[in-house]
mmCIF file of C-alpha atoms in Angstrom:
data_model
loop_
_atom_site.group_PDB
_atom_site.id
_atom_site.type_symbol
_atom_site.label_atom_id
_atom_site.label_comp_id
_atom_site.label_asym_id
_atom_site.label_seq_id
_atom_site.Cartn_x
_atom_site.Cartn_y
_atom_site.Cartn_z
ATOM 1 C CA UNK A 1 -7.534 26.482 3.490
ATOM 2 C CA UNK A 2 -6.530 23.340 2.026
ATOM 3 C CA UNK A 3 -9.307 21.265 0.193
ATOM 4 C CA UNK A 4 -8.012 18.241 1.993
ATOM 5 C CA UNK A 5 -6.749 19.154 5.262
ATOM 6 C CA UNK A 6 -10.433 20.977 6.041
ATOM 7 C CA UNK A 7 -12.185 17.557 5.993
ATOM 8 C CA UNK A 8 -13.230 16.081 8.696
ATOM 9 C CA UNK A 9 -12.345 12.448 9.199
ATOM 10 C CA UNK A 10 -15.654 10.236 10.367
ATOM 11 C CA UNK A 11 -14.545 7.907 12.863
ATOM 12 C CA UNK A 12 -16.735 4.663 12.057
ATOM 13 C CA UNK A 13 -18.216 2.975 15.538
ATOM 14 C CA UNK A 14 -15.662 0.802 17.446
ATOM 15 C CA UNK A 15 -12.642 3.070 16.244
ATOM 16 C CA UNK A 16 -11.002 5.139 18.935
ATOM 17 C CA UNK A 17 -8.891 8.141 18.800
ATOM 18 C CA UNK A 18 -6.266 9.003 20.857
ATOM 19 C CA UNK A 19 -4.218 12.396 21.026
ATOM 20 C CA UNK A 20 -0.756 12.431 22.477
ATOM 21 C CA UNK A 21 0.653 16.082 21.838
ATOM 22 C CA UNK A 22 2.099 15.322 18.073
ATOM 23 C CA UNK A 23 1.567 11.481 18.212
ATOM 24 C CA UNK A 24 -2.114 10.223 16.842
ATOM 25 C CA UNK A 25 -2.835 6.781 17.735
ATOM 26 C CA UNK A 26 -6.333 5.092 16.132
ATOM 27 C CA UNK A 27 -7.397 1.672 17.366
ATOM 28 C CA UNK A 28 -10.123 -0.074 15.729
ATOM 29 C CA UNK A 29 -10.946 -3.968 14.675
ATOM 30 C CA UNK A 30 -8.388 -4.716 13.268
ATOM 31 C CA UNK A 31 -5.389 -3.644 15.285
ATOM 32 C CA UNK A 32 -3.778 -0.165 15.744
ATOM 33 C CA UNK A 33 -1.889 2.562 14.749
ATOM 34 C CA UNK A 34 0.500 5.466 15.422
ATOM 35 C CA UNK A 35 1.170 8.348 13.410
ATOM 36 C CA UNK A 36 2.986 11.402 14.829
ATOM 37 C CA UNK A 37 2.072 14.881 13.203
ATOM 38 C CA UNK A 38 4.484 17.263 10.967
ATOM 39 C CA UNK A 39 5.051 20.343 13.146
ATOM 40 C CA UNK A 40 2.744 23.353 12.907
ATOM 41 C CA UNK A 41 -0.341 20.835 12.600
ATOM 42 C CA UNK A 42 -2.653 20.219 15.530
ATOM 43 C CA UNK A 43 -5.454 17.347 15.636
ATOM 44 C CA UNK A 44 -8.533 17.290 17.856
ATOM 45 C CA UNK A 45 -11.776 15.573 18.575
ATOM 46 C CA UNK A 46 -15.464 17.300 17.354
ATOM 47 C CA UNK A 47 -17.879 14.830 18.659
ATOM 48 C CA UNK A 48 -16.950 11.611 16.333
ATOM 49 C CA UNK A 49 -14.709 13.243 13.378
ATOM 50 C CA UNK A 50 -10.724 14.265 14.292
ATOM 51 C CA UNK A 51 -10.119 17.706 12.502
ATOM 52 C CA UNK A 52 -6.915 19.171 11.601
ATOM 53 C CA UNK A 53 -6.070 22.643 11.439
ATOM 54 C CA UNK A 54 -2.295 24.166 11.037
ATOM 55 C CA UNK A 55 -0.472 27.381 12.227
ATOM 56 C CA UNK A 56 0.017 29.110 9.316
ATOM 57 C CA UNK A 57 -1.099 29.737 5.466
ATOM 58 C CA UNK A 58 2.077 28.864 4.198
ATOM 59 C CA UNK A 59 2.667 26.834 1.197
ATOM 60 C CA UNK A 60 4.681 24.241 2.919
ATOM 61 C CA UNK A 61 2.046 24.179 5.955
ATOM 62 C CA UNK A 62 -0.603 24.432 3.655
ATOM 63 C CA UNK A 63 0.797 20.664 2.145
ATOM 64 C CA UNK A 64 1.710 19.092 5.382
ATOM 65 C CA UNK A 65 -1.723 20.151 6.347
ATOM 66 C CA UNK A 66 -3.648 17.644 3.373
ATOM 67 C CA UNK A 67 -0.954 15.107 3.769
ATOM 68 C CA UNK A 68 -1.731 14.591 7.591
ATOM 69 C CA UNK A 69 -5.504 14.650 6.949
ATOM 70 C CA UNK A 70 -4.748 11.936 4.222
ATOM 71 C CA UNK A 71 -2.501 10.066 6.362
ATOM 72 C CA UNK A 72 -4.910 9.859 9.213
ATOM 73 C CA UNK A 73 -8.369 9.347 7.079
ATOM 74 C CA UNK A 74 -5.802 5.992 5.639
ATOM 75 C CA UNK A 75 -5.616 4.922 9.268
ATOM 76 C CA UNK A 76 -9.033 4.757 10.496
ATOM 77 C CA UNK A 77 -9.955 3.516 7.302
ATOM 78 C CA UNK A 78 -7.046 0.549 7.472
ATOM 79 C CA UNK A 79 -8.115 -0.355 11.061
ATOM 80 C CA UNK A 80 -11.881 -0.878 10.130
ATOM 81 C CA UNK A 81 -11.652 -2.320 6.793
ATOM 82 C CA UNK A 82 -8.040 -2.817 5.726
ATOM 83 C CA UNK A 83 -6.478 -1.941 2.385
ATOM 84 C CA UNK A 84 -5.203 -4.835 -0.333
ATOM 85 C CA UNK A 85 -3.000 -4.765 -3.462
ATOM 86 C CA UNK A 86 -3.596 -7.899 -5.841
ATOM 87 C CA UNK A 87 -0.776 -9.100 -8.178
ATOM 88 C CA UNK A 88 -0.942 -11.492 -11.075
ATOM 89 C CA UNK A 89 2.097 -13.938 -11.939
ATOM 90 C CA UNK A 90 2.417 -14.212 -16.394
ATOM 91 C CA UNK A 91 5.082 -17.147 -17.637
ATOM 92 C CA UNK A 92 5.034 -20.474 -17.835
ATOM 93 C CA UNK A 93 6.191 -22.258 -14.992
ATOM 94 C CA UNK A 94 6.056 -18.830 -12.787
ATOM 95 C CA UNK A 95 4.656 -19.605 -9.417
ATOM 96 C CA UNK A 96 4.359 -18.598 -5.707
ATOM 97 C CA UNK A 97 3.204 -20.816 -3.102
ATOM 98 C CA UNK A 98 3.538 -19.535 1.224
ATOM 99 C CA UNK A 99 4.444 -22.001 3.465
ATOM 100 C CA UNK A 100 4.433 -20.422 7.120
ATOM 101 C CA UNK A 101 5.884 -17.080 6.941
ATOM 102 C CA UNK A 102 7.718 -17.349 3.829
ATOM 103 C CA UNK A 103 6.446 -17.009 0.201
ATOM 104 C CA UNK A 104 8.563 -19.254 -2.194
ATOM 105 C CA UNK A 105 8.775 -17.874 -5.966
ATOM 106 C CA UNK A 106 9.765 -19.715 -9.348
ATOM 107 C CA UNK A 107 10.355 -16.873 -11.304
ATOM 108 C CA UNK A 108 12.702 -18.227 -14.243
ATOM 109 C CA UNK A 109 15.429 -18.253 -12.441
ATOM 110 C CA UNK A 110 18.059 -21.310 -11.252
ATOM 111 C CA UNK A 111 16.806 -21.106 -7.636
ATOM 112 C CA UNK A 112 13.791 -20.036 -5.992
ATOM 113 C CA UNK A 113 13.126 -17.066 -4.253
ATOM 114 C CA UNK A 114 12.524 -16.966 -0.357
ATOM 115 C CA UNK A 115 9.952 -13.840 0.724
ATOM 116 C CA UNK A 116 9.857 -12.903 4.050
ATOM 117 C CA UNK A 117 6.335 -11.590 5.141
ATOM 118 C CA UNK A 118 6.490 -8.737 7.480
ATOM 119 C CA UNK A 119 4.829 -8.083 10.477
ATOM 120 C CA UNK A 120 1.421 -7.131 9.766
ATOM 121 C CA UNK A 121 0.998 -8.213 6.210
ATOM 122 C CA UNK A 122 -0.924 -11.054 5.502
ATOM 123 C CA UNK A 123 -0.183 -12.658 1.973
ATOM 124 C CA UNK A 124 -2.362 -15.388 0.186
ATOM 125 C CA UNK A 125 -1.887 -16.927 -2.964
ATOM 126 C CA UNK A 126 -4.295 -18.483 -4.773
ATOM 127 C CA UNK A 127 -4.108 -20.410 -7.943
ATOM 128 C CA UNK A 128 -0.089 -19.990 -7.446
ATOM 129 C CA UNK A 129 -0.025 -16.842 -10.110
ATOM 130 C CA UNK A 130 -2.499 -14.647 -8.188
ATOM 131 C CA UNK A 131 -0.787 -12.986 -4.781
ATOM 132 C CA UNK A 132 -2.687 -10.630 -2.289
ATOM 133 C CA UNK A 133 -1.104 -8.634 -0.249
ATOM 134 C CA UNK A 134 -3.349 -7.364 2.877
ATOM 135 C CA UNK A 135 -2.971 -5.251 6.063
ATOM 136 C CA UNK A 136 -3.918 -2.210 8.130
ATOM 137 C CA UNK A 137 -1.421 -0.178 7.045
ATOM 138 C CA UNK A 138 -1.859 1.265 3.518
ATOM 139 C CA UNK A 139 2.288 2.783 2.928
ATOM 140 C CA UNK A 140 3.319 -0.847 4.338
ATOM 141 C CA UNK A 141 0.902 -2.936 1.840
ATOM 142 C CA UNK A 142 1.900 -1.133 -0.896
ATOM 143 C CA UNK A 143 5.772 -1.104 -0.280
ATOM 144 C CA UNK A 144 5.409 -4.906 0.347
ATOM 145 C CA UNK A 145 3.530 -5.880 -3.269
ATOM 146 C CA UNK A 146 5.916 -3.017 -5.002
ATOM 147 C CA UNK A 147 9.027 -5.063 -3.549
ATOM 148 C CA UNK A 148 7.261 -8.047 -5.175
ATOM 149 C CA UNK A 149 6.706 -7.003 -8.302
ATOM 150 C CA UNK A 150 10.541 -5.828 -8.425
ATOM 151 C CA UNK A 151 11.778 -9.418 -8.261
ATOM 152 C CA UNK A 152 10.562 -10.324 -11.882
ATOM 153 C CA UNK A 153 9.225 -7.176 -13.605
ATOM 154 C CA UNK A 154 7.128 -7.650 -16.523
ATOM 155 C CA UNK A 155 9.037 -7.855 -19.975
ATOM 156 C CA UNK A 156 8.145 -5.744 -22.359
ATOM 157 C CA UNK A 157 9.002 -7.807 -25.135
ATOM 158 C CA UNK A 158 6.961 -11.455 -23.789
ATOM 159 C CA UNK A 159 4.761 -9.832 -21.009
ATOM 160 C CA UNK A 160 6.308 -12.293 -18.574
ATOM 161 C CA UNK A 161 6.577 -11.398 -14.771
ATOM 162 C CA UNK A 162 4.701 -10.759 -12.012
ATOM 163 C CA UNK A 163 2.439 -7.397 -12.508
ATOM 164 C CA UNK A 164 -0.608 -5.391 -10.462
ATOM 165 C CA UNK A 165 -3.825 -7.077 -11.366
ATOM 166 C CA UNK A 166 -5.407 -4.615 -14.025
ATOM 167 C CA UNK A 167 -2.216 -2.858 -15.049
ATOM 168 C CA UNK A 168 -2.135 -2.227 -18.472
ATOM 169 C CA UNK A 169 1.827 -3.365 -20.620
ATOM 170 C CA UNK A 170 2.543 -1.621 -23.478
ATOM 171 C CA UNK A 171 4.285 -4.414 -24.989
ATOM 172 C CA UNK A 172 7.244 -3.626 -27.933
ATOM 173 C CA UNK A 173 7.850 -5.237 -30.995
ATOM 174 C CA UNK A 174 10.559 -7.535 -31.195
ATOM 175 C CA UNK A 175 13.780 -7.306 -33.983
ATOM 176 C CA UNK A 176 13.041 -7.715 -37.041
ATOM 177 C CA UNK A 177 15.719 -9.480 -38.998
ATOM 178 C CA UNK A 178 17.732 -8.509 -41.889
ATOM 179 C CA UNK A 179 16.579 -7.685 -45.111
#
């Protein structure tokens, strides 16, 4: 069996479960959501842990199977505590600031730049160079700080732009000059 997939996933008081042929749907604290299985995998309830099991020992099943398991254990865990991705803003006169549901950036260039948060994000910025991006929903979180730290990539000559709190820039050396 799959070292993942075989796992059972604890379901943490006040989260709820429910199984609609291929669709999973977990409700907890903080909101819910739906996931529909890959085909072949089944889900069910043993006592407070969901357990997923597949049709086959194929190698294709055998992935789908730790994937689901993965993707599910991510949902309980987003609608009890949440997941968060933190992101750091280097230059001088970078900055973000979020007014309603909008986060404005000065990023270098000869106009701002106009965010839109999505649905189920929340996004605060504090200090105006350090952004955190929260939710339920771990794939959404990350897709939203990824798209943020795609408007102004750090440069690896100056080490300006906006970057993951933590994440290491190999920085290059710059020209040289003539000799």
């Amino acid at each position: 069996m799959s070292r993942i997939g075989k796992l059972p996933i604890p379901l943490a008081s006040g989260v709820q479960v429910r199984l609609d042929g291929a669709a999973v749907t977990v409700q907890g604290p903080k909101g819910s959501l739906t996931h529909s299985l890959p085909d072949g995998i089944t889900a069910a309830m043993d006592g407070d842990r969901l357990v997923l099991s597949r049709r086959d020992d194929s190698k294709p099943q055998k992935a789908l199977h730790g994937m689901a398991r993965a993707v599910l254990a991510n949902a309980v865990r987003g609608v009890t505590q949440g997941f968060a991705k933190e992101l750091e803003i280097h230059g001088v006169g970078y900055r973000a600031q979020v007014s309603g549901k909008v986060v404005s950036f000065a990023l270098g260039f000869t106009h701002p730049i106009e965010f839109p948060i999505p649905e189920g994000i929340e996004i605060a910025v504090e200090k105006q160079t350090r952004i955190t991006v929260r939710g339920r929903d771990r794939q959404a979180v990350g897709q939203v700080a990824a798209k943020m730290r795609a408007l102004r990539p750090p440069d690896v000559y100056k080490g300006k732009g906006i970057r993951y709190v933590g994440e290491v820039l190999r920085k290059k050396a710059g020209k040289t000059g003539a000799k």
